[in-house]
CSV table of C-alpha atoms in Angstrom, one decimal:
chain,number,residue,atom,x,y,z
A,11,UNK,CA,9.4,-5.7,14.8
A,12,UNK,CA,7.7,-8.1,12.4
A,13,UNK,CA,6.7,-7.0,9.0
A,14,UNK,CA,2.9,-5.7,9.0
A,15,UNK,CA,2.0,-7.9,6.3
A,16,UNK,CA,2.6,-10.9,8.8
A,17,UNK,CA,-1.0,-11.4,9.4
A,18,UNK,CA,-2.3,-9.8,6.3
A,19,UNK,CA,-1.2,-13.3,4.1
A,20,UNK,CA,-2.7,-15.6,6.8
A,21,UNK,CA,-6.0,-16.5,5.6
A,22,UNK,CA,-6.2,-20.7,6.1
A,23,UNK,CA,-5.7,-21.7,2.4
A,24,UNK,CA,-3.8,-21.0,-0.2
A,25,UNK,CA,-4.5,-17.7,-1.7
A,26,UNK,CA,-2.9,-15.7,1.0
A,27,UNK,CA,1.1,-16.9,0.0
A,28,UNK,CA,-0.2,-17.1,-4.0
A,29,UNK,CA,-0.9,-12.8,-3.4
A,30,UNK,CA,2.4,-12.6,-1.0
A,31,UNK,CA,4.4,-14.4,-3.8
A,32,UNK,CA,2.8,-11.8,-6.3
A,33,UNK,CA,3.3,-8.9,-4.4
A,34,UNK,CA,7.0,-9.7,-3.5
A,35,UNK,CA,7.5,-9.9,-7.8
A,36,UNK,CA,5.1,-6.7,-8.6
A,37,UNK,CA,7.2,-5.0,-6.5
A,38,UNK,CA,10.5,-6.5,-7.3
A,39,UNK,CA,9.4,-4.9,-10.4
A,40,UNK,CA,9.1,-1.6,-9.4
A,41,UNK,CA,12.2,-1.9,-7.5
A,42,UNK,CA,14.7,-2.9,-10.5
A,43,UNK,CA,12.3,0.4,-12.4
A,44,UNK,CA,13.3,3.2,-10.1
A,45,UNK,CA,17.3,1.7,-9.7
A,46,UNK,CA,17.0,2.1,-13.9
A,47,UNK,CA,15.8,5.6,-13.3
A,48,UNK,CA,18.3,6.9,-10.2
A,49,UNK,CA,20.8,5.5,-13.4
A,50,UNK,CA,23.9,6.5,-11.3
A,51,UNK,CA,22.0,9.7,-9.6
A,52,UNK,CA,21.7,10.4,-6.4
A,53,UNK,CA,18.0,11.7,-7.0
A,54,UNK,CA,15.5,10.6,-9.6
A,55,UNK,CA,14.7,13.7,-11.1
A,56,UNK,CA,17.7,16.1,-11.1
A,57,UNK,CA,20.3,17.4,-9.0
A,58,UNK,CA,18.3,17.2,-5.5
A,59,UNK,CA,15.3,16.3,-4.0
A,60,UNK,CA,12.2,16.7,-5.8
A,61,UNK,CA,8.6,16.1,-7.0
A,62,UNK,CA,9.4,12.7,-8.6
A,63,UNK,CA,11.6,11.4,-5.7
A,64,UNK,CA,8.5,12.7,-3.2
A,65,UNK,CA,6.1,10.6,-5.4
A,66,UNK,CA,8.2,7.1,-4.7
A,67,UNK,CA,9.3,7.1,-1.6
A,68,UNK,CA,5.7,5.9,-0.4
A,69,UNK,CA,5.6,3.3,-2.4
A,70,UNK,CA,9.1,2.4,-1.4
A,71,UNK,CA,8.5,3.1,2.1
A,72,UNK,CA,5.4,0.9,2.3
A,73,UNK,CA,6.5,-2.4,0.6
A,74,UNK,CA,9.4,-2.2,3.4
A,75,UNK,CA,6.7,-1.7,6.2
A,76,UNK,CA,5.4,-4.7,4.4
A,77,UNK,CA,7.9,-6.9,4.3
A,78,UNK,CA,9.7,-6.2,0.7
A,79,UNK,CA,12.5,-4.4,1.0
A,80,UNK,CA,14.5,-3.2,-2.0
A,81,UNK,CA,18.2,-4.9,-2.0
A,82,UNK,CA,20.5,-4.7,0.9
A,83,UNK,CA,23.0,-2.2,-0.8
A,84,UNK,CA,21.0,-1.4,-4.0
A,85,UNK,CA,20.8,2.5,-5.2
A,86,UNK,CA,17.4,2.6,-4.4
A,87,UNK,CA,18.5,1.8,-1.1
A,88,UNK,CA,21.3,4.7,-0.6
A,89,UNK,CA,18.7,6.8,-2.4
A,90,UNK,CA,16.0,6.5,0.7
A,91,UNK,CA,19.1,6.7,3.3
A,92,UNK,CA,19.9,10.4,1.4
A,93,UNK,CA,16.2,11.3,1.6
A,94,UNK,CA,15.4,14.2,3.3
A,95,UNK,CA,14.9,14.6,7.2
A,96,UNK,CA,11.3,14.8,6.7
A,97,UNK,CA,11.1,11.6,4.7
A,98,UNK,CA,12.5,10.0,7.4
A,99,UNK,CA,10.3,11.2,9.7
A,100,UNK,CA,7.3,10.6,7.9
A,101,UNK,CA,8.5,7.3,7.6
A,102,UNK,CA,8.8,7.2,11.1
A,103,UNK,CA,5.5,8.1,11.6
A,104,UNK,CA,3.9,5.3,9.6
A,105,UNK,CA,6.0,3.0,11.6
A,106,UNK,CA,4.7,4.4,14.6
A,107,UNK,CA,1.0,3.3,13.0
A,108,UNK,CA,2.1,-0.9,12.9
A,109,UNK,CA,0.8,-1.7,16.3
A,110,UNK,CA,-3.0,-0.1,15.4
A,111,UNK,CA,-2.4,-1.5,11.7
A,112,UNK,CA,-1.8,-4.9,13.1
A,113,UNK,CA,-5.4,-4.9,15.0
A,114,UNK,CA,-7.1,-4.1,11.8
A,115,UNK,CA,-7.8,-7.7,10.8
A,116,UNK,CA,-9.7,-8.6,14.6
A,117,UNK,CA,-11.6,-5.7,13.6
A,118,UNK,CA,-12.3,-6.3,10.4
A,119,UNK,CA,-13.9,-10.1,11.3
A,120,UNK,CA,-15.8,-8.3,14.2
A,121,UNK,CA,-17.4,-6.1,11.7
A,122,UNK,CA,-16.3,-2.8,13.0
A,123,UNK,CA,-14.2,-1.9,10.6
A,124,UNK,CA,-14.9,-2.2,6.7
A,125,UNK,CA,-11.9,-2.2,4.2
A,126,UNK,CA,-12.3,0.7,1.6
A,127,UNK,CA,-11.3,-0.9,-1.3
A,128,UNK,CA,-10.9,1.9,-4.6
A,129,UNK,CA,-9.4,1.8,-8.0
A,130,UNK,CA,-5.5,0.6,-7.6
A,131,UNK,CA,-6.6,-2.4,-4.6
A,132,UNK,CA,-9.1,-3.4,-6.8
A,133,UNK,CA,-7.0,-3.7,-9.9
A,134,UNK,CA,-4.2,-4.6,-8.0
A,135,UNK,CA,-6.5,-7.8,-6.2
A,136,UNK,CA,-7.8,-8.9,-9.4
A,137,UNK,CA,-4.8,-8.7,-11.2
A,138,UNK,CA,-2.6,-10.6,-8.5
A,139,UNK,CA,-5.4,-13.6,-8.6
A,140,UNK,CA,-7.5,-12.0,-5.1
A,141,UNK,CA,-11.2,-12.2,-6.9
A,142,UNK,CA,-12.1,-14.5,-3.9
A,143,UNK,CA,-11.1,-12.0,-1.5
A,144,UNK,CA,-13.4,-9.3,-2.9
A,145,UNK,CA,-16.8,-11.4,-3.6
A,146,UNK,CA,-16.1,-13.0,0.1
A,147,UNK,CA,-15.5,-9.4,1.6
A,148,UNK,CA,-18.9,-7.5,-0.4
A,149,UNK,CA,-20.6,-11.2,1.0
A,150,UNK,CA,-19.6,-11.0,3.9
A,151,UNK,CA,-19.7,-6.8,4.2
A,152,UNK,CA,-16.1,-6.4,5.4
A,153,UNK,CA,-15.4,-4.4,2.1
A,154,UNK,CA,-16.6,-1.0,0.3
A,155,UNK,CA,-16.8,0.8,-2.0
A,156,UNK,CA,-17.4,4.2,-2.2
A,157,UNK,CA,-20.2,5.8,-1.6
A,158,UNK,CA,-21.5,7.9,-4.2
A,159,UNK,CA,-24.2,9.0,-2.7
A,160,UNK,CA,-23.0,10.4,0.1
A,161,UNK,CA,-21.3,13.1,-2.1
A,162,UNK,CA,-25.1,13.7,-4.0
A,163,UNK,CA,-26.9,14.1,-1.0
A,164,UNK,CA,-26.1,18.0,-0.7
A,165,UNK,CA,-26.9,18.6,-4.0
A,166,UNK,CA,-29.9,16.2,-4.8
A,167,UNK,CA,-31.9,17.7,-1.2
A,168,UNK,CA,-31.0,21.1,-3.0
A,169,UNK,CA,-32.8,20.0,-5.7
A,170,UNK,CA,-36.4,18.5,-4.2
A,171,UNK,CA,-36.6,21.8,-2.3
C-alpha cells in the first residue's frame, strides 16, 4: 500500500515537495526527541505503558501512515512493536481509513468536502512555508475555520427572547 501522503504533495509546482521535504525534517525531529526520551527504556514514562507513551504513539503512528517512518531498527521503533494490543489495533483501524483518506483530495476540488484547518495545521502550514496553500484554500472555499458562531447560537437566541 502506498503512503497516504502520495497525493497530498502533488500540487503541479513546487511547493508540494518544499512542505514534504519539511515535514520529513520536522518529524525527523521528533523522531531523534522521543529515542532521547525512551533513553534505554522500554517505555517513555516508567516501567510500562502509560499516559506519555499513549500521547506519542499518534503522532508516531501517523507520520508512518504518511510516509515517515522512524528508523528501521531504531528504539522508537521496538517501542511501537512492544505497544500494547490495542495500539495496534487502533493503528489498524486508521489504516483501514487510507482508501476513504485517499478520495479526500477529488472531494476537496469538487467542493464537497472543506478542510478544517485549526491551531497546529495552521501553525504547522505557515511555519513549513504553506501560506499559499491557505489564502488559495479561504479563495477558493476548500478551507475553514471554525465556526464560532455556531457554538453562540444557543446562547445568543436565549438572549433576544
Amino acid at each position: 500500500m502506498r503512503p497516504l501522503s502520495a497525493r497530498r504533495w502533488q500540487r503541479g509546482d513546487t511547493l508540494g515537495p518544499a512542505l514534504r521535504a519539511k515535514a520529513v525534517e520536522q518529524v525527523g525531529h521528533m523522531h531523534a526527541w522521543l529515542e532521547a526520551q525512551l533513553d534505554g527504556r522500554d517505555w517513555l514514562n516508567g516501567e510500562g505503558f502509560g499516559w506519555g507513551d499513549l500521547a506519542a504513539v499518534p503522532y508516531v503512528t501517523i507520520s508512518s501512515i504518511f510516509g515517515i517512518d522512524p528508523d528501521p531498527g531504531s528504539a522508537l521503533v521496538r517501542w511501537l512493536k512492544r505497544a500494547r494490543p490495542s495500539v495496534a489495533h487502533t493503528v489498524e483501524e486508521a489504516l483501514a481509513t487510507i482508501p476513504f483518506m485517499e478520495t479526500l483530495s477529488d472531494l476537496v476540488s469538487s467542493g464537497a468536502f472543506v478542510r478544517h484547518y485549526r491551531d497546529h495545521r495552521l501553525e504547522w502550514m505557515v511555519r513549513s512555508g504553506g501560506l499559499q496553500v491557505v489564502v488559495e484554500g479561504l479563495a477558493d472555499h476548500t478551507i475553514r475555520f471554525t465556526d464560532t458562531a455556531r457554538f453562540a447560537a444557543p446562547y445568543t437566541a436565549a438572549a433576544a427572547d
